[in-house]
XYZ file of C-alpha atoms in Angstrom:
533
model
C 40.009 -21.544 6.415
C 38.088 -22.783 3.216
C 34.506 -22.009 2.554
C 32.023 -24.581 4.487
C 30.775 -27.095 2.257
C 28.001 -29.687 2.524
C 27.434 -33.001 0.649
C 24.169 -33.805 -0.053
C 23.213 -37.775 -0.866
C 20.301 -39.917 -1.877
C 17.868 -39.803 0.951
C 17.542 -43.182 2.857
C 15.520 -44.233 5.799
C 18.160 -46.492 7.206
C 19.265 -44.919 10.612
C 22.681 -46.203 12.412
C 23.223 -45.028 15.845
C 27.075 -44.647 17.010
C 27.716 -44.578 20.697
C 31.231 -42.862 20.992
C 32.767 -40.025 19.052
C 36.701 -41.128 19.911
C 38.879 -42.250 16.597
C 36.786 -45.539 15.963
C 33.564 -43.629 16.060
C 34.152 -40.664 14.179
C 35.758 -42.890 11.434
C 32.997 -45.358 11.222
C 30.553 -42.243 11.242
C 32.602 -40.869 8.065
C 32.582 -43.832 6.092
C 28.679 -44.598 6.714
C 27.578 -40.778 6.316
C 29.570 -41.140 3.009
C 27.004 -43.907 1.652
C 23.929 -41.636 2.609
C 23.000 -43.615 5.884
C 21.502 -41.268 8.741
C 24.425 -41.219 10.895
C 23.960 -40.545 14.589
C 27.149 -39.916 16.718
C 26.695 -39.762 20.856
C 29.729 -38.520 22.228
C 30.232 -37.929 26.093
C 32.883 -35.086 25.743
C 32.951 -31.602 24.378
C 34.534 -33.009 21.198
C 35.240 -35.558 19.078
C 38.520 -37.840 19.542
C 39.455 -36.772 23.113
C 40.593 -39.964 24.278
C 43.729 -42.184 25.301
C 47.318 -40.976 24.649
C 48.364 -41.335 20.799
C 51.267 -40.056 19.161
C 52.604 -42.664 16.786
C 51.413 -44.082 13.571
C 52.335 -47.423 13.993
C 53.317 -47.602 10.435
C 54.770 -51.602 10.804
C 54.763 -51.876 14.744
C 58.236 -51.803 15.123
C 57.455 -50.285 18.458
C 56.636 -53.671 19.626
C 59.089 -56.400 19.648
C 56.826 -59.123 21.167
C 54.151 -59.234 18.545
C 54.102 -61.126 15.463
C 55.108 -60.255 12.122
C 51.758 -60.989 10.709
C 50.441 -58.404 13.224
C 53.326 -55.998 12.163
C 52.293 -56.178 8.556
C 48.483 -55.474 9.417
C 49.667 -52.551 11.233
C 51.500 -51.269 8.076
C 48.558 -51.732 5.753
C 45.830 -50.396 8.322
C 48.540 -47.196 8.988
C 48.856 -46.578 4.829
C 45.183 -46.708 4.839
C 44.067 -44.476 7.422
C 46.769 -41.953 6.795
C 45.106 -41.684 3.162
C 41.849 -40.647 5.182
C 43.497 -38.199 7.459
C 46.693 -37.033 5.464
C 46.943 -33.375 7.351
C 47.454 -35.337 10.908
C 50.922 -36.702 10.285
C 53.817 -35.185 11.384
C 56.701 -36.372 8.640
C 59.424 -37.513 10.653
C 61.570 -40.648 10.995
C 61.625 -42.386 14.303
C 64.714 -43.909 15.683
C 64.980 -47.290 17.503
C 67.849 -47.942 20.205
C 68.363 -51.219 21.968
C 70.068 -50.117 25.493
C 73.232 -52.186 26.781
C 71.193 -53.283 29.533
C 68.623 -55.051 27.449
C 68.843 -58.780 26.472
C 67.855 -58.098 22.661
C 70.061 -57.147 19.812
C 69.353 -54.679 16.845
C 70.121 -57.548 14.579
C 66.987 -59.588 16.046
C 64.727 -56.831 14.266
C 66.171 -56.677 11.128
C 64.180 -60.036 9.754
C 61.056 -57.991 10.664
C 61.984 -54.878 8.674
C 63.088 -56.748 5.562
C 59.614 -58.317 5.595
C 58.112 -55.071 6.033
C 60.029 -53.716 3.239
C 58.808 -56.036 1.134
C 55.052 -55.843 2.228
C 55.434 -52.137 1.665
C 56.875 -52.529 -1.862
C 53.664 -54.749 -2.719
C 51.101 -52.366 -1.465
C 52.459 -49.527 -3.845
C 52.770 -52.369 -6.841
C 48.770 -52.628 -5.829
C 48.363 -48.953 -5.649
C 51.104 -46.318 -6.299
C 49.475 -44.073 -4.010
C 50.128 -46.015 -1.231
C 53.715 -44.716 -1.316
C 52.760 -42.489 1.409
C 56.229 -43.271 3.672
C 58.906 -42.565 1.026
C 60.858 -45.166 -0.897
C 60.285 -48.727 -0.082
C 64.472 -48.929 -0.152
C 64.380 -46.053 2.555
C 61.679 -47.552 4.892
C 64.558 -48.272 7.342
C 68.167 -47.432 7.561
C 70.771 -48.448 9.692
C 73.524 -46.162 11.649
C 76.786 -47.767 12.924
C 78.688 -46.244 15.934
C 80.969 -44.748 13.560
C 78.517 -42.885 11.608
C 77.170 -41.530 14.473
C 80.556 -40.173 15.613
C 80.826 -38.799 12.532
C 77.663 -37.073 12.398
C 77.763 -35.914 15.827
C 80.520 -33.592 14.548
C 78.147 -32.248 11.761
C 76.122 -28.978 12.372
C 73.142 -29.493 13.232
C 70.140 -28.590 10.609
C 67.243 -26.519 11.845
C 64.718 -28.210 9.444
C 65.992 -31.501 8.299
C 65.441 -32.819 4.705
C 67.334 -36.083 4.526
C 67.612 -38.924 6.951
C 71.317 -37.971 7.648
C 70.434 -34.551 8.789
C 67.457 -35.894 11.206
C 70.043 -38.147 12.958
C 72.323 -35.271 13.643
C 70.778 -34.388 17.029
C 70.508 -37.892 17.919
C 74.142 -38.419 17.462
C 74.811 -35.455 19.434
C 72.476 -35.953 22.388
C 71.769 -39.892 22.932
C 74.288 -41.202 25.102
C 75.900 -43.537 22.748
C 77.519 -45.500 25.350
C 74.116 -46.978 26.572
C 72.878 -48.385 23.607
C 73.883 -50.871 21.040
C 74.503 -50.668 17.306
C 73.279 -50.161 14.888
C 70.595 -47.902 15.477
C 67.659 -48.219 13.577
C 65.802 -45.439 11.679
C 62.217 -46.248 10.332
C 59.780 -44.239 8.308
C 57.145 -44.225 11.184
C 55.622 -41.030 11.461
C 53.893 -38.936 14.151
C 50.292 -38.772 14.637
C 48.681 -35.451 15.922
C 45.391 -36.127 17.972
C 44.478 -32.722 17.844
C 44.513 -32.769 13.872
C 42.860 -35.651 13.751
C 39.875 -34.596 15.878
C 39.761 -31.572 13.438
C 39.840 -33.664 10.420
C 36.974 -35.687 11.496
C 34.638 -32.751 12.828
C 35.190 -31.148 9.246
C 34.521 -34.236 7.458
C 31.403 -34.822 9.731
C 30.496 -31.341 9.242
C 29.999 -32.025 5.441
C 27.648 -34.475 5.452
C 23.853 -33.775 5.310
C 23.041 -37.396 6.780
C 25.836 -37.006 9.706
C 24.299 -35.574 12.833
C 27.100 -35.464 16.027
C 25.760 -35.061 19.529
C 28.715 -33.698 21.814
C 28.684 -33.223 25.230
C 26.066 -36.012 25.551
C 25.339 -38.866 27.468
C 23.517 -42.085 26.530
C 21.303 -43.007 29.380
C 20.179 -46.420 27.764
C 19.757 -48.251 24.834
C 16.723 -51.003 23.900
C 15.339 -53.113 21.692
C 12.297 -52.080 19.906
C 11.295 -54.856 17.356
C 12.649 -57.797 18.930
C 11.897 -61.701 18.078
C 12.070 -64.483 20.224
C 13.617 -62.166 23.123
C 13.515 -64.765 25.655
C 16.037 -66.883 23.407
C 19.515 -66.894 23.012
C 19.172 -66.789 19.194
C 16.641 -63.698 19.228
C 16.772 -60.985 16.475
C 16.444 -57.388 16.887
C 15.626 -55.116 13.896
C 15.525 -51.582 15.825
C 17.150 -50.177 18.823
C 15.847 -47.278 20.881
C 18.701 -44.800 22.220
C 17.862 -42.628 25.155
C 20.200 -39.838 25.453
C 20.738 -36.683 27.380
C 22.308 -33.506 26.298
C 24.475 -31.225 28.484
C 26.947 -34.096 29.901
C 29.303 -31.486 31.372
C 26.384 -29.796 33.522
C 26.765 -29.850 37.094
C 24.504 -32.478 38.537
C 21.764 -30.312 39.374
C 21.388 -28.728 35.720
C 21.924 -32.161 34.064
C 18.866 -33.630 36.235
C 16.652 -30.600 34.696
C 17.766 -31.737 31.035
C 15.259 -33.797 29.593
C 16.100 -37.331 28.053
C 15.298 -37.627 24.559
C 15.162 -40.508 22.438
C 15.775 -41.695 18.738
C 15.416 -45.285 17.132
C 17.931 -46.966 14.734
C 18.169 -49.679 12.319
C 21.500 -50.689 13.737
C 23.524 -49.949 16.439
C 27.420 -49.471 16.986
C 29.282 -49.629 20.326
C 32.597 -47.526 19.657
C 32.513 -46.460 23.741
C 36.260 -47.339 24.003
C 37.102 -48.624 27.198
C 33.302 -48.042 28.221
C 32.388 -50.486 25.881
C 31.397 -53.186 28.329
C 28.559 -50.723 29.573
C 26.602 -50.936 26.468
C 27.208 -54.592 26.182
C 25.505 -55.125 29.525
C 22.605 -52.921 27.967
C 22.385 -54.993 24.794
C 22.698 -58.287 26.978
C 26.245 -59.433 25.186
C 28.418 -61.744 27.093
C 32.173 -60.746 26.404
C 35.831 -60.976 27.765
C 37.794 -58.132 27.785
C 40.298 -55.693 29.880
C 40.777 -52.420 29.988
C 44.089 -50.462 31.008
C 44.664 -46.986 32.329
C 47.592 -45.256 30.730
C 49.027 -41.708 30.509
C 51.917 -39.797 29.057
C 53.172 -36.606 29.968
C 53.742 -33.250 28.201
C 57.004 -31.485 28.521
C 59.115 -28.372 27.335
C 62.507 -28.477 26.356
C 64.119 -25.366 24.815
C 67.392 -27.261 24.056
C 66.926 -29.078 20.715
C 68.975 -26.680 18.101
C 66.231 -27.639 15.750
C 63.684 -30.379 14.765
C 64.634 -33.822 16.224
C 63.032 -37.275 15.405
C 61.153 -39.550 17.641
C 63.309 -41.609 19.772
C 62.720 -44.838 21.284
C 64.620 -46.773 23.751
C 63.604 -50.255 23.910
C 62.776 -52.122 26.975
C 60.522 -54.949 29.017
C 56.883 -53.595 29.291
C 55.985 -53.311 32.947
C 59.478 -53.472 34.246
C 61.558 -50.618 36.066
C 63.523 -50.437 32.354
C 60.532 -50.511 30.271
C 60.620 -48.828 26.859
C 61.087 -44.793 26.891
C 59.616 -42.957 24.035
C 60.212 -39.069 23.216
C 57.714 -37.673 20.933
C 58.577 -34.249 19.317
C 55.969 -31.290 18.734
C 56.593 -28.256 17.374
C 57.368 -25.104 19.903
C 59.818 -27.273 22.185
C 56.939 -29.623 23.411
C 57.591 -33.190 23.741
C 55.010 -36.100 25.090
C 56.954 -38.738 26.965
C 55.969 -42.738 27.435
C 57.755 -44.795 30.261
C 56.698 -48.068 29.907
C 56.881 -48.967 33.702
C 54.640 -48.856 36.586
C 56.101 -45.419 37.947
C 55.293 -43.367 34.671
C 52.774 -44.747 31.929
C 51.853 -47.783 33.652
C 50.028 -48.446 36.987
C 50.350 -51.492 39.491
C 46.369 -51.734 39.411
C 45.751 -50.001 35.913
C 45.132 -53.300 34.268
C 41.468 -54.814 34.924
C 39.408 -57.390 33.489
C 35.657 -57.924 33.245
C 34.144 -60.856 35.127
C 30.847 -63.510 34.478
C 28.828 -60.600 36.230
C 29.414 -57.552 33.703
C 31.277 -57.234 30.596
C 32.763 -54.004 31.730
C 35.982 -54.150 33.537
C 36.230 -51.664 36.738
C 39.242 -49.456 37.057
C 40.053 -48.098 40.085
C 37.846 -44.964 41.168
C 41.035 -42.729 41.431
C 41.568 -43.631 37.386
C 37.985 -42.949 36.498
C 38.326 -39.539 38.296
C 41.311 -38.563 36.255
C 39.554 -39.787 32.882
C 36.562 -37.449 33.967
C 37.878 -34.539 36.032
C 41.459 -34.237 35.262
C 44.738 -35.551 36.963
C 45.497 -34.368 40.638
C 48.329 -31.918 40.699
C 50.736 -33.476 43.132
C 50.964 -36.825 41.371
C 50.932 -35.465 37.710
C 53.818 -33.437 38.837
C 55.806 -36.445 40.240
C 55.066 -38.656 37.278
C 55.983 -36.011 34.904
C 59.133 -35.310 36.432
C 59.903 -38.946 36.869
C 59.332 -39.228 32.976
C 61.937 -36.530 32.438
C 64.267 -38.129 34.644
C 63.696 -41.467 32.801
C 64.468 -40.010 29.493
C 67.281 -37.874 30.579
C 69.276 -41.116 31.591
C 69.430 -41.914 27.724
C 69.438 -38.144 26.674
C 71.518 -36.531 29.266
C 70.782 -32.610 28.499
C 66.807 -33.634 28.805
C 67.250 -32.735 32.200
C 66.814 -29.242 31.295
C 63.329 -30.210 30.379
C 60.225 -28.553 32.291
C 56.913 -30.001 33.091
C 54.002 -28.133 32.212
C 51.312 -29.458 34.270
C 49.565 -31.354 31.688
C 49.157 -35.272 30.196
C 47.444 -37.110 27.741
C 45.598 -39.972 29.202
C 42.887 -42.422 29.122
C 41.569 -45.837 29.227
C 42.517 -48.332 26.416
C 40.324 -51.351 25.617
C 42.168 -54.793 24.857
C 39.609 -57.498 23.462
C 39.770 -60.830 25.042
C 42.896 -61.820 27.519
C 45.898 -60.976 25.879
C 47.436 -57.637 27.401
C 49.818 -57.789 24.480
C 47.195 -57.769 21.558
C 48.024 -54.537 19.048
C 45.364 -55.803 16.088
C 41.685 -55.921 16.645
C 39.012 -53.997 14.691
C 35.557 -54.971 15.434
C 32.679 -58.059 16.613
C 29.449 -58.358 14.815
C 26.189 -59.404 16.269
C 24.000 -59.986 12.785
C 21.034 -61.412 14.628
C 20.873 -58.522 16.576
C 21.893 -55.652 14.317
C 24.486 -54.581 16.741
C 28.700 -54.210 16.380
C 31.332 -53.379 18.975
C 34.119 -51.645 17.854
C 37.281 -52.947 19.469
C 40.351 -51.037 17.958
C 43.359 -51.369 20.270
C 45.183 -48.700 17.661
C 43.265 -45.894 16.016
C 44.786 -47.461 12.803
C 42.212 -50.275 12.972
C 39.399 -48.264 12.805
C 38.789 -47.995 8.770
C 38.933 -51.507 8.809
C 36.382 -51.923 11.430
C 34.144 -49.387 9.296
C 34.575 -51.668 6.351
C 33.697 -54.453 7.971
C 30.420 -52.659 9.517
C 29.826 -51.721 5.859
C 30.044 -55.198 4.701
C 27.337 -56.061 7.453
C 24.917 -53.836 6.496
C 25.196 -55.005 3.188
C 24.214 -58.889 4.152
C 21.645 -57.396 5.966
C 19.960 -55.552 3.422
C 20.329 -52.204 4.790
C 22.424 -50.532 2.105
C 23.687 -51.371 -1.402
C 27.120 -51.505 -1.778
C 27.594 -51.553 -5.435
C 27.743 -47.887 -5.385
C 30.016 -45.128 -6.655
C 30.106 -43.677 -3.213
C 31.223 -47.221 -1.723
C 33.807 -47.533 -4.541
C 35.327 -43.899 -3.856
C 36.463 -45.150 -0.150
C 38.903 -47.690 -1.752
C 40.375 -44.840 -4.087
C 40.403 -42.684 -1.191
C 38.492 -40.223 -2.807
C 37.286 -38.121 0.673
C 34.752 -35.133 0.161
C 36.513 -33.259 2.882
C 39.637 -33.229 1.248
C 38.781 -31.321 -1.748
C 37.390 -28.784 0.564
C 39.886 -28.749 3.344
C 43.583 -28.429 3.676
C 46.433 -28.428 6.274
C 45.514 -24.602 6.989
C 41.599 -25.307 7.782
C 42.437 -28.476 9.812
C 45.424 -26.468 11.659
C 42.959 -23.637 12.623
C 40.446 -26.089 14.204
C 43.073 -28.176 16.023
C 44.455 -24.968 17.472
C 41.010 -24.499 19.015
C 40.630 -27.903 20.472
C 43.878 -27.664 21.977
C 42.861 -24.688 23.712
C 40.010 -26.110 24.561
C 41.753 -28.981 26.359
C 44.281 -26.555 27.861
C 47.099 -27.913 26.033
C 49.901 -25.587 24.515
C 48.480 -24.428 20.973
C 51.784 -25.457 19.331
C 50.764 -29.111 19.978
C 48.026 -28.557 17.328
C 50.850 -28.222 14.670
C 53.378 -30.564 13.150
C 57.290 -29.995 12.954
C 56.952 -31.202 9.268
C 54.133 -31.296 6.647
C 55.950 -30.524 3.364
C 57.537 -33.549 2.429
C 56.666 -36.861 0.741
C 52.975 -37.093 1.955
C 51.994 -33.519 1.205
C 54.385 -33.045 -1.928
C 53.018 -36.067 -3.924
C 50.178 -37.901 -2.040
C 48.145 -34.902 -1.263
C 48.290 -33.589 -4.703
C 47.285 -36.563 -6.247
C 44.313 -36.979 -3.621
C 43.294 -33.358 -4.351
C 43.554 -33.953 -8.294
C 41.400 -36.896 -7.855
C 38.560 -35.197 -5.515
C 38.677 -31.961 -7.988
C 37.847 -33.994 -10.847
C 35.392 -36.313 -8.969
C 31.811 -35.730 -7.982
C 30.731 -34.691 -4.617
C 28.214 -37.580 -3.831
C 30.389 -39.267 -1.481
């Protein structure tokens, strides 16, 4: 691990409170601390970014056939942007998309979108060559016919693939080709590792003198301090008080003896994820939203013969034939999504807010899972169902075994459209309040930018600074002081702390594309720049 570092900024009296230390809260905190704002993050869990299941960088949104092309282009842009902030979190391997024979859709239906995305990627590279983090534009997607797959199935599998053909060999060998339509589509959508993401955020914030991170801390109340015309709908707030209590994980008796502390801030950011409605109610903001409890399952499969790509088998969400998603990790571990109500989704897992509260109420059982962990029997049953579901398309996966753990949590969805995948932030200028509304983690840096614009409009910061310009060239200070090794060490600690196999803190492949070219450029830029950011 590299030596510790501290980035000193110009002193400022402006304070921002960020409630929630998930991907949104941590990313916003990095962005604001880099500008020299006194940034306070309050997170209930013992570490940052420990939330809903994630595994996939949706660099084009090809997972979602139901969303419009413009949303897919937005996801592509956001993913490239945030990948440059968190480059050591990425597993550089392709994703294979297959349309099953039982599905009404055709692979050809997706080709116009893929062409749009290829053109968009090419344009992003033209704007900034360092955006070429997904390989060459002409390699963004490739098609494989039945004949090509039969030929590849006869080839010897490569333990560490270096070409797309080599990545597809195990797919040709293991996927039941009689149950899918052709061509198969291979896209440069990479894996995204939550443990390495949490480690990157922790190390980044550790380096900022003005970043104050309170984990294992419960926010008890937020109250306006300086409020003008508070009885009117268009009232103005210029300062908030945050009451908080450290030791959120302590037993109730010990927690009751822990004192409640307070801090006043000049701007309040609600990044509480599926619990954002709780803070909205405290602040007095009326909003419509949904929350969905989702879970993915961790399994172990020894019979891969080497590294394999992520494999997606399309299906209609919520039906018994919902999408199957098999995500590889090192050491033979795999994360499984099955988008049906007996695997990843739940009959009563999608709930909406009402006129009395902005916070949708999940059934107590799911709140119990989120706060205390899964009960053993239902976790075992759903994990085995996930294995069986994938094995319907990859027969040898029947030999996979459950390991008694899962990635799960509540996902917020602003508004009333449960297919929404692109959302960032809502701003309430009159009360100096922002609510992060990220359905996908890739939207968080865009949300942070919008908050910076808002703070500038309010006169709380000056945008025309070197530190702000460095964000758009991705000269992030922590990248000059940390590398894959240091991030891997912290990620292993986090995986162990969260009772996951430490192998899952690694990536199968982090030496291609991004790390040969992009990271070299990033580090060269950071080494030659000042460390004021």
